PDB file of C-alpha atoms in Angstrom:
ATOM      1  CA  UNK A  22      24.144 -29.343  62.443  1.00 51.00           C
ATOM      2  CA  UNK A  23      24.494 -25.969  60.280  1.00 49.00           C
ATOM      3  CA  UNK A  24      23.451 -22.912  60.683  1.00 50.00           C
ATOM      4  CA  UNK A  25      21.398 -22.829  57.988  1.00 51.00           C
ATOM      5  CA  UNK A  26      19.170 -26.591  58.953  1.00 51.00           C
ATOM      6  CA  UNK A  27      16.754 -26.593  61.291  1.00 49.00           C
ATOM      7  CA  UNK A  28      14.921 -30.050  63.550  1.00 51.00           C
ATOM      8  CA  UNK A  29      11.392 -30.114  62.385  1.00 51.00           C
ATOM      9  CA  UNK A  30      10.458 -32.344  65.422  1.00 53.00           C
ATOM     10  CA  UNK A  31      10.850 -35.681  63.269  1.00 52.00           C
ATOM     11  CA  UNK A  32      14.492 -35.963  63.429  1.00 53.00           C
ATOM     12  CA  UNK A  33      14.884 -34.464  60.032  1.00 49.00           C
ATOM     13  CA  UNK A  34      16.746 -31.718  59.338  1.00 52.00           C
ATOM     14  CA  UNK A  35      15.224 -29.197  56.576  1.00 52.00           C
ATOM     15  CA  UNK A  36      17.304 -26.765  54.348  1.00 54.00           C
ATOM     16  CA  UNK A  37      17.230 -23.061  54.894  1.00 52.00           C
ATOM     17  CA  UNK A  38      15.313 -21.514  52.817  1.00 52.00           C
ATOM     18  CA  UNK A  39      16.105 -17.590  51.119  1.00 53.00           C
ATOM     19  CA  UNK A  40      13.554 -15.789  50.629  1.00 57.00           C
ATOM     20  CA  UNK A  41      15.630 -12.392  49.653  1.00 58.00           C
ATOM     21  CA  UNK A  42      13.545 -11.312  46.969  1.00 56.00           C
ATOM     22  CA  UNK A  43      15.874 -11.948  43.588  1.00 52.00           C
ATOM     23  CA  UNK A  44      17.975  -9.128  41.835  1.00 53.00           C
ATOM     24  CA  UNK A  45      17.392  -8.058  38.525  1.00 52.00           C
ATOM     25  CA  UNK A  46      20.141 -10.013  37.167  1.00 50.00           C
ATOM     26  CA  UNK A  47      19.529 -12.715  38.955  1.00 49.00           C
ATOM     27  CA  UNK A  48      15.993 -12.805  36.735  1.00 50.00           C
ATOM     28  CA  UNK A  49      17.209 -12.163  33.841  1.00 49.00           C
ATOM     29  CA  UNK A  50      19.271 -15.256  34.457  1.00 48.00           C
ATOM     30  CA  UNK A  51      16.551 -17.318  35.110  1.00 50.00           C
ATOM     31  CA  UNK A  52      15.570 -20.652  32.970  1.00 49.00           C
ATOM     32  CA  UNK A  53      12.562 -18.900  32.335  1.00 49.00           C
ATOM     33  CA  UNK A  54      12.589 -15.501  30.138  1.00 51.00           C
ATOM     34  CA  UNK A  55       9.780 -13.736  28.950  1.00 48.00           C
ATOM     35  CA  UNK A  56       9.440 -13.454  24.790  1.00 52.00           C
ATOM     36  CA  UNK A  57       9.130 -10.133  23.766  1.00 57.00           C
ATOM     37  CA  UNK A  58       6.550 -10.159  20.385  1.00 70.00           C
ATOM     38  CA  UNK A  59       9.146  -7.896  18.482  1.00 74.00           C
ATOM     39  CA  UNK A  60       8.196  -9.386  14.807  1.00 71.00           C
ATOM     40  CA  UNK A  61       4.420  -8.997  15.444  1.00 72.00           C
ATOM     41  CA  UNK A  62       5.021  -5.131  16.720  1.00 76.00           C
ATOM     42  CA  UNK A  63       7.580  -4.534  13.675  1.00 72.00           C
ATOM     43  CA  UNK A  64       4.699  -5.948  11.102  1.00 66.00           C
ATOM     44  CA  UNK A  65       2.205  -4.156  12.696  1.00 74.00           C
ATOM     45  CA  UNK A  66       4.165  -0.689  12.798  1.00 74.00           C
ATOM     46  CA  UNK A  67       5.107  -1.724   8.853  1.00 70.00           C
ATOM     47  CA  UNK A  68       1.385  -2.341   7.895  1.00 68.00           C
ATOM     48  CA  UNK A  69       0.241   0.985   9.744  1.00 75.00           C
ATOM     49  CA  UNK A  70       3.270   2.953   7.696  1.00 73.00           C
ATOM     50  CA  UNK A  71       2.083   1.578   4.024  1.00 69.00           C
ATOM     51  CA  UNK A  72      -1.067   2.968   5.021  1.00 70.00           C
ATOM     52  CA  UNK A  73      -0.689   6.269   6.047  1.00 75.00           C
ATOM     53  CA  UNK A  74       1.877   6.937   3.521  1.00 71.00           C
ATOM     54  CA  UNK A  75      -0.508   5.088   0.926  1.00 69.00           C
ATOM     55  CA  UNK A  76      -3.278   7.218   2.212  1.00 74.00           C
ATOM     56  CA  UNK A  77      -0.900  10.341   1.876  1.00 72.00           C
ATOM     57  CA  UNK A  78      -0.278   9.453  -1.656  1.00 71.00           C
ATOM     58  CA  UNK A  79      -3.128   9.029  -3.180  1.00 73.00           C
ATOM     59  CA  UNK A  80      -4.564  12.540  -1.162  1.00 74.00           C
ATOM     60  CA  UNK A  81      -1.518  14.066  -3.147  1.00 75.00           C
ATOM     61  CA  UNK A  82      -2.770  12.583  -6.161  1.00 74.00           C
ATOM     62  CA  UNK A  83      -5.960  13.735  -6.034  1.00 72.00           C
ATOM     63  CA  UNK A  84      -4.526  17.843  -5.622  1.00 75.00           C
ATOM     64  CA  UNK A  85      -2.756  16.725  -8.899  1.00 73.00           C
ATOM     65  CA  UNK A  86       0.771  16.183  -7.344  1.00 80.00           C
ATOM     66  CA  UNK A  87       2.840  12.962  -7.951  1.00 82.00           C
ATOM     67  CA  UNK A  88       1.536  11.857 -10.686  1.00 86.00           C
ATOM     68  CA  UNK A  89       4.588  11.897 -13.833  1.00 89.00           C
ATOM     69  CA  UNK A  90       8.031  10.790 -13.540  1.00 89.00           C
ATOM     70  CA  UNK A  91       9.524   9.362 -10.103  1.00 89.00           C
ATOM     71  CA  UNK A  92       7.283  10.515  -8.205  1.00 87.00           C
ATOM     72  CA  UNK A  93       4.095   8.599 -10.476  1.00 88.00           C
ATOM     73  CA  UNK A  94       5.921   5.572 -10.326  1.00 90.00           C
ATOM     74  CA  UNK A  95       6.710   5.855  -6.446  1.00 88.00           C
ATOM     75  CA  UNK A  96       2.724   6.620  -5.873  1.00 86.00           C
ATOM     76  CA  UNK A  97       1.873   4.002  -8.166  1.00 87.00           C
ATOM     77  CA  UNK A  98       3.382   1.226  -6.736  1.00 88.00           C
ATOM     78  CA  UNK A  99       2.373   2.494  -2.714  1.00 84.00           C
ATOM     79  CA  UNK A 100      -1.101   2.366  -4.098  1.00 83.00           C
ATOM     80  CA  UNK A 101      -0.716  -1.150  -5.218  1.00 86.00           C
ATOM     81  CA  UNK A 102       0.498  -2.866  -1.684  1.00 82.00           C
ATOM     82  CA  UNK A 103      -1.421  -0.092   0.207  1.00 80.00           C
ATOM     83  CA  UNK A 104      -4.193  -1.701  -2.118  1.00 80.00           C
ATOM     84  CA  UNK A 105      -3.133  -5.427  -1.525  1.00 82.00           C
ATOM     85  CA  UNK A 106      -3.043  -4.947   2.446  1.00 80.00           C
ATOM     86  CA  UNK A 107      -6.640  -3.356   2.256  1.00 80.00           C
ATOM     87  CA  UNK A 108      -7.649  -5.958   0.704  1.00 81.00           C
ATOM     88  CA  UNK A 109      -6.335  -8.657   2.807  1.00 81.00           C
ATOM     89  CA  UNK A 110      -7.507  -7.187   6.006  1.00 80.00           C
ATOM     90  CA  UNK A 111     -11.388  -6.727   4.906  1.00 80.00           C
ATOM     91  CA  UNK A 112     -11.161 -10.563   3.609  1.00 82.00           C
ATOM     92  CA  UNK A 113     -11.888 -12.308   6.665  1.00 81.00           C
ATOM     93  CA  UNK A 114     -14.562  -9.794   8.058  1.00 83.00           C
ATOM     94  CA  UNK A 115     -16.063 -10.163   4.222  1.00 82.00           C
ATOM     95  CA  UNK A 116     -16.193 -13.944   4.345  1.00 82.00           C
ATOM     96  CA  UNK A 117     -17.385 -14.352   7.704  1.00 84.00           C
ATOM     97  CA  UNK A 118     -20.608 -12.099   7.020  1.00 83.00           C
ATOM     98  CA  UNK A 119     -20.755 -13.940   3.728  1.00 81.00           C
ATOM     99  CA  UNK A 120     -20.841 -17.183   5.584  1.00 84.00           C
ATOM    100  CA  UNK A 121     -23.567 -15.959   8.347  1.00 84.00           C
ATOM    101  CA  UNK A 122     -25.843 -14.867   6.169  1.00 81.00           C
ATOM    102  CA  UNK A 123     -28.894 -16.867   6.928  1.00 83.00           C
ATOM    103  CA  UNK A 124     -30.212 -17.078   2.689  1.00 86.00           C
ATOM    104  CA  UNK A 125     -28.553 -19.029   0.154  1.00 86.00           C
ATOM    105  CA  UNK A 126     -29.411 -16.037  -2.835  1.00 88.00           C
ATOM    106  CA  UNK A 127     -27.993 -13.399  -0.269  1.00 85.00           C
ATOM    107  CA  UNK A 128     -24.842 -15.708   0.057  1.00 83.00           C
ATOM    108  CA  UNK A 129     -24.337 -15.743  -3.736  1.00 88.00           C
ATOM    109  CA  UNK A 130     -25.228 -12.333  -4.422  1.00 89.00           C
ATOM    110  CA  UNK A 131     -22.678 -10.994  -1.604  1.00 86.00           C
ATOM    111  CA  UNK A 132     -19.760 -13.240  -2.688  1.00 87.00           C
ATOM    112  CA  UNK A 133     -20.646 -11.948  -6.121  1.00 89.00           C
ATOM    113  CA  UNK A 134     -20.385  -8.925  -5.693  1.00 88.00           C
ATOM    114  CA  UNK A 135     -17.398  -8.591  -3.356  1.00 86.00           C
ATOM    115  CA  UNK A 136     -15.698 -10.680  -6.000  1.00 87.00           C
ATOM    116  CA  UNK A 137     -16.535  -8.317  -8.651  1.00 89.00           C
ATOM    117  CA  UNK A 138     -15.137  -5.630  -6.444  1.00 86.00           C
ATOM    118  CA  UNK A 139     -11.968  -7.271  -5.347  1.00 86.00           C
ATOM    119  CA  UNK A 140     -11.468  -7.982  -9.110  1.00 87.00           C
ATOM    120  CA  UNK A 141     -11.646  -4.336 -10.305  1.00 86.00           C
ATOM    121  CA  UNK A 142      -9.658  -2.524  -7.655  1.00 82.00           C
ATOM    122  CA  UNK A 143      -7.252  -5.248  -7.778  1.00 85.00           C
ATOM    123  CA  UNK A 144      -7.382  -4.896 -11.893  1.00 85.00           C
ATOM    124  CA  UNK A 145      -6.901  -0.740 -11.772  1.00 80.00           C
ATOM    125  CA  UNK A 146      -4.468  -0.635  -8.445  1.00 81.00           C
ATOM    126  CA  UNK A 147      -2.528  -4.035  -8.567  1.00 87.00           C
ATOM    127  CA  UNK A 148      -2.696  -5.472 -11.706  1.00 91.00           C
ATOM    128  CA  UNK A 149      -1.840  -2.722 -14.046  1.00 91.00           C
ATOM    129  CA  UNK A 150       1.532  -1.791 -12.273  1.00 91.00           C
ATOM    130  CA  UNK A 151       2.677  -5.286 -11.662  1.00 92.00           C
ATOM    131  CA  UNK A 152       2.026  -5.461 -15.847  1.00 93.00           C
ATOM    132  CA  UNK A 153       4.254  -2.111 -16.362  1.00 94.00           C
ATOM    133  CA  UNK A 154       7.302  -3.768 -14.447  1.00 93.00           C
ATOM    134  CA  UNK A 155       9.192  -5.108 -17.957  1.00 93.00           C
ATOM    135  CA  UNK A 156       8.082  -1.242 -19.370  1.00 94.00           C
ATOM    136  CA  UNK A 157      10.356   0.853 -16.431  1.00 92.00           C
ATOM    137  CA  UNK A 158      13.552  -0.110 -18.506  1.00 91.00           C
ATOM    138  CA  UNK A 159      11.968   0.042 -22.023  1.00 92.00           C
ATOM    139  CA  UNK A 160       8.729   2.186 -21.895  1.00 94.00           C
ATOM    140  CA  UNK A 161       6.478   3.236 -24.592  1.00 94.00           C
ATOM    141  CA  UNK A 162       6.890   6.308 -26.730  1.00 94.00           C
ATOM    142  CA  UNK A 163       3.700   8.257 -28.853  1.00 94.00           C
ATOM    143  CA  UNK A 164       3.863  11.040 -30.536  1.00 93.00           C
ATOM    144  CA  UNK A 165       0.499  13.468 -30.475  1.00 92.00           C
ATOM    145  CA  UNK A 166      -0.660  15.879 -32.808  1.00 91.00           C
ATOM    146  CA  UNK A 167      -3.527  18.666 -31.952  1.00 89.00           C
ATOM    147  CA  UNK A 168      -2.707  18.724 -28.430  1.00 89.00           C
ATOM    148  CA  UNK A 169      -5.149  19.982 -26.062  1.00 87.00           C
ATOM    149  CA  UNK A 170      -5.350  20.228 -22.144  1.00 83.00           C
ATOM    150  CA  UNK A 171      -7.630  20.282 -20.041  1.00 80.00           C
ATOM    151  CA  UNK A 172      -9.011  19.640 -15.905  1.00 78.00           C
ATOM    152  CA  UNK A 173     -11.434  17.690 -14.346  1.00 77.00           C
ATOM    153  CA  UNK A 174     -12.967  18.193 -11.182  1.00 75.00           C
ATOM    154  CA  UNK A 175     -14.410  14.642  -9.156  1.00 71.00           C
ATOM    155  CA  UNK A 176     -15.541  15.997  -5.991  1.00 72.00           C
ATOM    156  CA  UNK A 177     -12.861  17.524  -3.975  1.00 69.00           C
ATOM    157  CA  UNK A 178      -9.963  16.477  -6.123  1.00 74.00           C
ATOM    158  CA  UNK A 179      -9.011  17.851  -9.193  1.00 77.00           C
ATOM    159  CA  UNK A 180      -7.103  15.812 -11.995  1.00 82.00           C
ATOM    160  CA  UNK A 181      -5.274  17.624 -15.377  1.00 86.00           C
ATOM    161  CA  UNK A 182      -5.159  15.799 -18.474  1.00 88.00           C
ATOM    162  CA  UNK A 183      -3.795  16.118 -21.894  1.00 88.00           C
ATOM    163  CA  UNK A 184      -5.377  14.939 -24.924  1.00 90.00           C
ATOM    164  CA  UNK A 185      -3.740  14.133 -28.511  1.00 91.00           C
ATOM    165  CA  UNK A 186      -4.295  12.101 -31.491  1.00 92.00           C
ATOM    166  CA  UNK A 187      -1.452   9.198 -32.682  1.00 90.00           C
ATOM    167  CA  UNK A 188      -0.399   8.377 -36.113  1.00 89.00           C
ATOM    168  CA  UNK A 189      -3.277   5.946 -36.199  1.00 90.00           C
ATOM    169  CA  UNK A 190      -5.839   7.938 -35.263  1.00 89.00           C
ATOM    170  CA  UNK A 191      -6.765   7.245 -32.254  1.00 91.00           C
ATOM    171  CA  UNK A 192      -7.226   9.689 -29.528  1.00 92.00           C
ATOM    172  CA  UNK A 193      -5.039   9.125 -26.178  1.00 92.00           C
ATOM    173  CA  UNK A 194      -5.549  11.066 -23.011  1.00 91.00           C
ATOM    174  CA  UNK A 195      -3.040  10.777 -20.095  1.00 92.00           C
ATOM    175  CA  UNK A 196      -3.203  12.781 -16.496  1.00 89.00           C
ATOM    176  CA  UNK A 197      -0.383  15.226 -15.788  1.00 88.00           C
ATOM    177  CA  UNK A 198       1.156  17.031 -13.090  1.00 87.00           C
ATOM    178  CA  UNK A 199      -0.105  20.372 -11.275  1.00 83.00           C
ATOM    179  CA  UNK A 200       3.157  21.778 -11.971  1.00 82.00           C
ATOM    180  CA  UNK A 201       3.000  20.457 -15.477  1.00 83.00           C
ATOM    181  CA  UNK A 202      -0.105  21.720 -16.484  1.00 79.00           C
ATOM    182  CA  UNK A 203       0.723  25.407 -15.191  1.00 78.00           C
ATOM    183  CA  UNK A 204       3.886  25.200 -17.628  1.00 81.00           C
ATOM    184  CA  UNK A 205       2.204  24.019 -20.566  1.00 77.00           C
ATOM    185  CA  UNK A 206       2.296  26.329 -23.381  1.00 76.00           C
ATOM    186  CA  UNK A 207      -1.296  26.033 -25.325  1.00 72.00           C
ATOM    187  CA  UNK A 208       0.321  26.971 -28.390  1.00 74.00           C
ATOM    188  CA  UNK A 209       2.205  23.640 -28.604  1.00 76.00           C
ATOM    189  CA  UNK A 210      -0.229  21.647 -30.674  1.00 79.00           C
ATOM    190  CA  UNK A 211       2.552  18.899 -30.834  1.00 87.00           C
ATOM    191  CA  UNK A 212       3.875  16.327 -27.933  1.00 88.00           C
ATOM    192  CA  UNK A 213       5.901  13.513 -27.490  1.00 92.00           C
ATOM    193  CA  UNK A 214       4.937  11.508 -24.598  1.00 93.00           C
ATOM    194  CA  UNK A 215       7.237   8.490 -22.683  1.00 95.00           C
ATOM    195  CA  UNK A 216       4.534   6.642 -20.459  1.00 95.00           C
ATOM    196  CA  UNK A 217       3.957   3.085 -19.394  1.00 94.00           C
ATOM    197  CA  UNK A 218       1.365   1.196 -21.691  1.00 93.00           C
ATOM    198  CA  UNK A 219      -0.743  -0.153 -18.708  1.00 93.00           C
ATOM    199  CA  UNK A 220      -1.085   1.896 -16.546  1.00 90.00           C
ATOM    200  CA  UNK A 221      -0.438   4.693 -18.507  1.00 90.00           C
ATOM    201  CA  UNK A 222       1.885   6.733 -16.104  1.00 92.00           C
ATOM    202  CA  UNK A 223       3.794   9.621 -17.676  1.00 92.00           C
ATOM    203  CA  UNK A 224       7.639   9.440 -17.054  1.00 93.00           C
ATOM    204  CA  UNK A 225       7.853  12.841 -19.027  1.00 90.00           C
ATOM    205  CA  UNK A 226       6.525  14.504 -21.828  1.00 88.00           C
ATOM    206  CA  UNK A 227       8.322  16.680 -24.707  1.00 83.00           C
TER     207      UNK A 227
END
């Protein structure tokens, strides 16, 4: 008989058993591993980025920054999926309070109004840029006469504006940049603006 058997009394022999506790790599050999969630950490660490740098954004907007050329465009479009992932998270909470509620009129007066809601944040933030995609090759040109400028404060933020009236007639107002608006020359009554007809971002003025 081996070394390693030993009589258990019945005339049968049982195998050694090791118990050396296992090395690392014999774990990591194992027919067993351990799944690391790396996709749900990676879409988690995405979803928190959009929105803080969302959140940054439209804070920068609000001091009147990053809101013409590039930049408007770049902001623009954060504020859309920073938007769209807003949305999507306060859905289910939404629904499930809709669905608890114990009276039929609160029910319908609820999913009214969060419908209403979802429909005009999603018209102003989601819709309007996803509209202006065909207009960043080929965007929309107006010429002003009688020029004027001028700020409005909402709260804590501040947003600059220019004013001017089209060959038709009709008077068009579209927000500017901070820096813009401290280079503007008052005298100018005339301006040509490039700007995207739906959401009416400024690429640059003349």
């Amino acid at each position: 008989m081996g070394t390693d058997d030993f009589d258990d009394g019945y005339g049968y022999a049982s195998p050694h058993v090791d118990d050396r506790p296992a090395s690392p790599s014999e774990d990591d050999e194992g027919p067993i591993r351990g799944s690391r969630p790396v996709l749900p950490c990676l879409g988690c660490s995405v979803f928190v980025l959009l929105i803080v740098v969302g959140t940054f954004s439209i804070t920068l907007n609000s001091m009147g920054f990053f809101v013409m050329g590039t930049a408007g465009i770049v902001s623009m479009y954060l504020k859309a999926v920073c938007c769209c992932l807003i949305i999507a998270m306060l859905a289910v909470p939404v629904v499930g309070g809709i669905i608890a509620a114990d009276k039929l009129l609160t029910k319908l007066l609820a999913s009214v109004a969060a419908v209403a809601v979802t429909v005009l944040v999603a018209w102003i933030f989601v819709v309007n840029p996803i509209l202006d995609i065909p207009y960043l090759a080929s965007p929309s040109i107006v010429e002003l006469e009688d020029v004027s400028f001028g700020s409005e404060n909402v709260n804590d933020s501040v947003f600059f504006k220019i004013s001017g009236t089209d060959a038709e007639g009709r008077e068009l107002t579209f927000d500017i940049d901070r820096g813009f608006a401290d280079t503007w020359d008052p005298a100018d009554g005339d301006a040509i603006v490039t700007y995207l007809p739906h959401s009416e971002t400024v690429l640059s003025m003349e």
